[in-house]
Short mmCIF file of C-alpha atoms (C1' of nucleotides) in Angstrom, two decimals:
data_model
loop_
_atom_site.label_atom_id
_atom_site.label_comp_id
_atom_site.label_asym_id
_atom_site.label_seq_id
_atom_site.Cartn_x
_atom_site.Cartn_y
_atom_site.Cartn_z
CA MET N 1 -164.18 187.30 -176.44
CA ASP N 2 -163.65 191.05 -176.54
CA GLN N 3 -166.24 193.76 -176.07
CA ARG N 4 -166.94 194.14 -179.78
CA GLN N 5 -167.69 190.43 -180.13
CA ALA N 6 -169.77 190.43 -176.96
CA LEU N 7 -171.91 193.28 -178.30
CA ILE N 8 -172.58 191.34 -181.50
CA ALA N 9 -173.31 188.17 -179.54
CA PHE N 10 -175.75 189.92 -177.20
CA GLY N 11 -177.43 191.48 -180.22
CA ALA N 12 -177.70 188.06 -181.81
CA LEU N 13 -179.33 186.62 -178.71
CA SER N 14 -181.77 189.50 -178.32
CA GLN N 15 -184.14 188.27 -181.00
CA GLU N 16 -186.73 185.62 -180.26
CA THR N 17 -186.15 183.39 -183.29
CA ARG N 18 -182.39 183.53 -182.87
CA LEU N 19 -182.45 182.78 -179.16
CA TYR N 20 -184.67 179.82 -179.97
CA ILE N 21 -182.25 178.60 -182.64
CA VAL N 22 -179.25 178.80 -180.34
CA ARG N 23 -181.00 176.91 -177.57
CA MET N 24 -182.14 174.28 -180.03
CA LEU N 25 -178.64 173.83 -181.42
CA VAL N 26 -177.09 173.65 -177.95
CA VAL N 27 -179.41 170.79 -177.11
CA SER N 28 -179.00 169.10 -180.48
CA GLY N 29 -175.28 168.65 -179.87
CA PRO N 30 -172.36 168.18 -182.25
CA GLY N 31 -174.63 166.62 -184.87
CA GLY N 32 -176.37 169.95 -185.32
CA MET N 33 -179.43 170.56 -187.46
CA ALA N 34 -180.09 171.35 -191.11
CA ALA N 35 -181.39 174.82 -191.96
CA GLY N 36 -184.67 173.35 -193.16
CA ALA N 37 -185.26 171.43 -189.96
CA ILE N 38 -184.51 174.56 -187.95
CA ALA N 39 -186.93 176.58 -190.05
CA GLU N 40 -189.64 173.98 -189.55
CA LYS N 41 -189.16 173.81 -185.78
CA ALA N 42 -189.05 177.57 -185.47
CA GLU N 43 -191.99 177.96 -187.85
CA VAL N 44 -190.47 180.65 -190.02
CA SER N 45 -189.86 180.93 -193.75
CA PRO N 46 -186.66 179.64 -195.38
CA SER N 47 -185.47 183.11 -196.27
CA ASN N 48 -186.16 184.37 -192.79
CA ILE N 49 -184.33 181.52 -191.08
CA SER N 50 -181.45 182.08 -193.44
CA PHE N 51 -181.31 185.73 -192.40
CA HIS N 52 -181.16 184.82 -188.72
CA LEU N 53 -178.70 181.94 -189.21
CA LYS N 54 -176.40 184.30 -191.03
CA GLU N 55 -176.60 186.80 -188.20
CA LEU N 56 -175.83 184.09 -185.66
CA GLU N 57 -172.90 182.87 -187.70
CA ARG N 58 -171.55 186.41 -187.91
CA SER N 59 -171.70 186.51 -184.12
CA GLY N 60 -169.67 183.33 -183.93
CA LEU N 61 -172.25 181.60 -181.76
CA ILE N 62 -172.96 178.97 -184.41
CA ALA N 63 -171.08 177.41 -187.32
CA GLN N 64 -172.19 175.89 -190.59
CA GLN N 65 -170.99 173.10 -192.87
CA ARG N 66 -172.51 171.76 -196.03
CA GLU N 67 -173.52 168.13 -196.08
CA SER N 68 -174.85 167.05 -199.43
CA ARG N 69 -177.83 169.26 -200.21
CA SER N 70 -178.31 170.40 -196.64
CA ILE N 71 -176.40 172.96 -194.66
CA ILE N 72 -175.86 171.79 -191.12
CA TYR N 73 -175.63 174.30 -188.29
CA THR N 74 -174.05 173.58 -184.94
CA ALA N 75 -173.67 175.56 -181.72
CA ASN N 76 -170.23 176.92 -180.98
CA TYR N 77 -169.82 175.89 -177.37
CA GLU N 78 -166.55 177.71 -177.03
CA ALA N 79 -168.10 181.02 -178.07
CA LEU N 80 -171.02 180.53 -175.71
CA GLY N 81 -168.64 179.76 -172.90
CA GLY N 82 -166.64 182.85 -173.80
CA LEU N 83 -169.74 185.00 -173.58
CA VAL N 84 -170.61 183.66 -170.14
CA ARG N 85 -167.05 184.31 -169.12
CA PHE N 86 -167.19 187.87 -170.45
CA LEU N 87 -170.40 188.55 -168.57
CA MET N 88 -168.87 187.36 -165.33
CA GLU N 89 -165.38 188.71 -165.83
CA ASP N 90 -165.73 191.70 -163.53
CA CYS N 91 -167.78 190.08 -160.85
CA CYS N 92 -164.91 188.83 -158.79
CA SER N 93 -163.81 192.33 -157.89
CA GLY N 94 -165.61 191.81 -154.65
CA HIS N 95 -169.02 190.64 -155.85
CA PRO N 96 -169.45 186.89 -155.63
CA GLU N 97 -173.21 187.42 -155.90
CA ILE N 98 -172.99 187.13 -159.68
CA CYS N 99 -170.71 184.15 -159.77
CA ALA N 100 -172.60 182.27 -157.09
CA PRO N 101 -175.58 181.20 -159.24
CA ALA N 102 -173.28 180.55 -162.17
CA ALA N 103 -171.08 178.34 -160.07
CA GLU N 104 -174.19 176.53 -158.94
CA VAL N 105 -175.24 175.74 -162.50
CA ALA N 106 -171.70 174.95 -163.54
CA ALA N 107 -171.49 172.47 -160.69
CA CYS N 108 -173.68 170.03 -162.59
CA CYS N 109 -170.92 169.70 -165.16
CA ALA N 110 -168.31 168.76 -162.62
CA PRO N 111 -166.16 165.89 -163.93
CA LYS N 112 -167.64 163.39 -161.50
CA GLY N 113 -171.16 164.76 -161.45
CA LYS N 114 -172.61 163.11 -164.52
CA GLU N 115 -175.40 161.42 -162.59
CA LYS N 116 -177.64 164.44 -162.89
CA LEU N 117 -177.69 164.85 -166.67
CA GLN N 118 -180.66 166.76 -168.05
CA MET I 1 -185.40 184.58 -165.47
CA ASP I 2 -187.72 183.43 -168.24
CA GLN I 3 -187.19 183.72 -171.97
CA ARG I 4 -189.03 187.02 -172.26
CA GLN I 5 -186.84 188.63 -169.64
CA ALA I 6 -183.70 187.12 -171.15
CA LEU I 7 -184.57 188.60 -174.54
CA ILE I 8 -184.94 192.05 -173.00
CA ALA I 9 -181.73 191.62 -171.03
CA PHE I 10 -179.75 190.54 -174.09
CA GLY I 11 -181.20 193.49 -175.99
CA ALA I 12 -180.16 195.79 -173.18
CA LEU I 13 -176.60 194.47 -173.28
CA SER I 14 -176.33 194.70 -177.06
CA GLN I 15 -175.69 198.44 -177.09
CA GLU I 16 -172.24 199.84 -176.48
CA THR I 17 -173.15 202.56 -173.99
CA ARG I 18 -175.39 200.23 -172.02
CA LEU I 19 -172.85 197.42 -171.85
CA TYR I 20 -170.35 199.98 -170.60
CA ILE I 21 -172.80 201.21 -167.95
CA VAL I 22 -173.50 197.71 -166.67
CA ARG I 23 -169.83 196.82 -166.42
CA MET I 24 -169.14 200.10 -164.65
CA LEU I 25 -171.92 199.51 -162.15
CA VAL I 26 -170.86 195.93 -161.49
CA VAL I 27 -167.41 197.17 -160.56
CA SER I 28 -168.70 200.14 -158.58
CA GLY I 29 -170.50 197.81 -156.18
CA PRO I 30 -173.45 198.34 -153.86
CA GLY I 31 -172.70 202.07 -153.58
CA GLY I 32 -173.56 202.50 -157.24
CA MET I 33 -173.15 205.68 -159.25
CA ALA I 34 -175.20 208.81 -159.88
CA ALA I 35 -176.66 209.31 -163.35
CA GLY I 36 -174.49 212.37 -163.87
CA ALA I 37 -171.30 210.54 -162.99
CA ILE I 38 -172.25 207.72 -165.34
CA ALA I 39 -172.94 210.19 -168.14
CA GLU I 40 -169.57 211.85 -167.59
CA LYS I 41 -167.66 208.56 -167.60
CA ALA I 42 -169.51 207.29 -170.64
CA GLU I 43 -169.17 210.67 -172.36
CA VAL I 44 -172.75 210.97 -173.48
CA SER I 45 -175.41 213.64 -172.95
CA PRO I 46 -177.69 213.62 -169.88
CA SER I 47 -180.78 212.90 -171.94
CA ASN I 48 -179.05 210.08 -173.75
CA ILE I 49 -177.75 208.43 -170.58
CA SER I 50 -181.23 208.74 -169.14
CA PHE I 51 -182.64 206.90 -172.14
CA HIS I 52 -180.19 204.05 -171.73
CA LEU I 53 -180.53 203.87 -167.95
CA LYS I 54 -184.27 203.58 -168.36
CA GLU I 55 -183.81 200.75 -170.82
CA LEU I 56 -181.46 198.95 -168.45
CA GLU I 57 -183.86 199.39 -165.58
CA ARG I 58 -186.66 197.99 -167.68
CA SER I 59 -184.49 194.94 -168.27
CA GLY I 60 -184.02 194.51 -164.55
CA LEU I 61 -180.24 194.53 -164.83
CA ILE I 62 -179.90 197.72 -162.81
CA ALA I 63 -181.95 199.51 -160.14
CA GLN I 64 -182.33 203.14 -159.16
CA GLN I 65 -182.90 205.04 -155.95
CA ARG I 66 -183.04 208.75 -155.36
CA GLU I 67 -180.53 210.22 -152.97
CA SER I 68 -181.06 213.91 -152.50
CA ARG I 69 -180.76 215.55 -155.90
CA SER I 70 -179.01 212.60 -157.48
CA ILE I 71 -180.42 209.36 -158.70
CA ILE I 72 -178.15 206.49 -157.84
CA TYR I 73 -178.00 203.44 -160.06
CA THR I 74 -176.72 200.06 -158.95
CA ALA I 75 -176.17 196.74 -160.71
CA ASN I 76 -178.67 194.01 -159.95
CA TYR I 77 -176.34 191.11 -159.27
CA GLU I 78 -179.19 188.69 -158.92
CA ALA I 79 -180.51 189.51 -162.39
CA LEU I 80 -177.05 189.22 -163.92
CA GLY I 81 -176.58 185.89 -162.23
CA GLY I 82 -179.97 184.81 -163.52
CA LEU I 83 -178.97 185.70 -167.06
CA VAL I 84 -175.77 183.69 -166.83
CA ARG I 85 -177.81 180.85 -165.46
CA PHE I 86 -180.32 181.12 -168.31
CA LEU I 87 -177.56 181.06 -170.88
CA MET I 88 -176.09 177.92 -169.37
CA GLU I 89 -179.32 176.17 -168.47
CA ASP I 90 -179.32 173.77 -171.39
CA CYS I 91 -175.66 173.05 -171.54
CA CYS I 92 -175.68 170.20 -169.12
CA SER I 93 -177.67 168.02 -171.46
CA GLY I 94 -174.38 166.45 -172.36
CA HIS I 95 -172.30 169.49 -173.21
CA PRO I 96 -169.98 170.47 -170.38
CA GLU I 97 -168.02 172.53 -172.91
CA ILE I 98 -170.15 175.55 -172.16
CA CYS I 99 -170.12 175.20 -168.41
CA ALA I 100 -166.42 174.47 -168.21
CA PRO I 101 -165.17 178.01 -168.77
CA ALA I 102 -167.96 179.38 -166.62
CA ALA I 103 -167.05 177.06 -163.79
CA GLU I 104 -163.49 178.19 -164.20
CA VAL I 105 -164.40 181.84 -163.74
CA ALA I 106 -166.86 181.05 -161.00
CA ALA I 107 -164.17 179.17 -159.16
CA CYS I 108 -162.51 182.41 -158.10
CA CYS I 109 -165.58 183.20 -156.05
CA ALA I 110 -165.51 179.95 -154.17
CA PRO I 111 -166.16 180.53 -150.45
CA LYS I 112 -162.58 179.77 -149.44
CA GLY I 113 -160.94 181.14 -152.55
CA LYS I 114 -160.76 184.81 -151.64
CA GLU I 115 -156.99 184.96 -151.97
CA LYS I 116 -157.19 185.49 -155.71
CA LEU I 117 -159.42 188.58 -155.80
CA GLN I 118 -158.95 190.55 -159.01
"C1'" DT E 1 -189.82 232.18 -152.82
"C1'" DC E 2 -186.28 231.97 -156.23
"C1'" DC E 3 -182.38 230.01 -158.28
"C1'" DA E 4 -179.19 226.34 -159.35
"C1'" DT E 5 -178.50 221.51 -159.75
"C1'" DA E 6 -179.63 216.82 -161.27
"C1'" DT E 7 -182.20 214.30 -164.06
"C1'" DT E 8 -186.16 212.97 -166.91
"C1'" DT E 9 -189.52 213.45 -170.63
"C1'" DC E 10 -190.97 214.53 -175.15
"C1'" DA E 11 -191.08 215.05 -180.13
"C1'" DA E 12 -188.64 214.82 -184.27
"C1'" DT E 13 -185.16 212.79 -186.97
"C1'" DA E 14 -181.81 209.38 -188.11
"C1'" DA E 15 -180.26 204.81 -188.01
"C1'" DT E 16 -180.76 200.01 -187.57
"C1'" DC E 17 -183.15 195.76 -187.78
"C1'" DC E 18 -186.83 192.50 -189.34
"C1'" DT E 19 -189.96 190.48 -192.74
"C1'" DT E 20 -191.45 189.23 -197.27
"C1'" DG E 21 -191.47 187.33 -201.73
"C1'" DA E 22 -189.05 186.73 -205.95
"C1'" DA E 23 -184.94 185.41 -208.10
"C1'" DC E 24 -180.62 182.98 -207.69
"C1'" DT E 25 -176.97 179.09 -206.51
"C1'" DG E 26 -175.49 174.57 -205.51
"C1'" DT E 27 -176.51 169.47 -205.27
"C1'" DT E 28 -178.54 165.17 -206.38
"C1'" DG E 29 -180.94 161.67 -209.01
"C1'" DA E 30 -183.57 160.37 -213.31
"C1'" DT F 1 -179.08 167.62 -219.25
"C1'" DC F 2 -183.13 168.52 -216.69
"C1'" DA F 3 -186.10 168.78 -212.85
"C1'" DA F 4 -186.57 168.87 -207.98
"C1'" DC F 5 -184.72 169.96 -203.64
"C1'" DA F 6 -182.24 172.79 -200.01
"C1'" DG F 7 -180.75 177.12 -199.08
"C1'" DT F 8 -179.24 181.79 -199.93
"C1'" DT F 9 -179.42 186.55 -201.66
"C1'" DC F 10 -181.57 190.77 -202.75
"C1'" DA F 11 -184.56 194.80 -202.66
"C1'" DA F 12 -188.48 197.00 -200.72
"C1'" DG F 13 -191.23 198.10 -196.94
"C1'" DG F 14 -192.45 198.13 -192.19
"C1'" DA F 15 -191.06 198.19 -187.37
"C1'" DT F 16 -188.10 199.15 -183.77
"C1'" DT F 17 -184.35 201.64 -181.58
"C1'" DA F 18 -181.05 205.53 -180.96
"C1'" DT F 19 -179.86 210.44 -180.86
"C1'" DT F 20 -180.75 215.27 -180.25
"C1'" DG F 21 -182.13 219.46 -178.13
"C1'" DA F 22 -185.74 221.85 -175.81
"C1'" DA F 23 -188.94 221.82 -172.12
"C1'" DA F 24 -190.45 219.80 -167.77
"C1'" DT F 25 -189.87 217.85 -162.89
"C1'" DA F 26 -187.79 217.31 -158.42
"C1'" DT F 27 -184.61 218.70 -154.71
"C1'" DG F 28 -181.96 221.65 -151.75
"C1'" DG F 29 -180.02 225.96 -150.37
"C1'" DA F 30 -179.92 231.29 -150.20
#
DNA sequence: TCCATATTTCAATAATCCTTGAACTGTTGA
DNA sequence: TCAACAGTTCAAGGATTATTGAAATATGGA
């Protein structure tokens, strides 16, 4: 994740509908969701959801794949991780204050720590 | 950090000059930087830097304090940490892929791990 | 008090982004 | 092949955001 990509990603996340989509797709997992289902959940028109999905795909935060008539969108976990990484990249130059809360959240994903899912 | 704040923060970070400012302030530490110095580094006009600094302050990602003639801006590490946390909040619902890289970066801030600064 | 410095505010313009509805493309089943 | 379904694309308009330069505010020193 370089600065150019990060700028696009932050821009993508700075719009209500798009932030909602990303969070929905993160939760929905590798199975993803069809564009229509996303539109319904987000309560926006097909053409509008298409506009935002396209923007999110351009940012690399989500990916698409056709499945029969539907187009399935999934979160790109690697890109999201990269963005978090980018945001924290500088913080270790003497400022653990930023990393601290991140480390805290990350802790719940520790290999052995699966007991506290959700 | 709620969704409303996150939206504003992502919007704040989605502009080149502002992303540059934030990264500069994170590195510059608690001492911060004067508006003029920031403008010079970022190579933009005083009125333009003022516009962006105001936007960043509105987002909560930076704070200001007057010091004699200068106005000193500093990064708000807590807000940045909160944003990282917000971005990762959902990922533990079965998707350690997002947290993994974050945990990796965060690791360098571990209490005992100060040997690997920068 | 007056001037210089440091920065902000304001108004106008330019640029970008979002929404909408109509038309278009691809896919499936009758 | 045709109709229905699932989405996308496009153009127009509205809304928001960014840039610019001129004027205003605040501070400190002569």
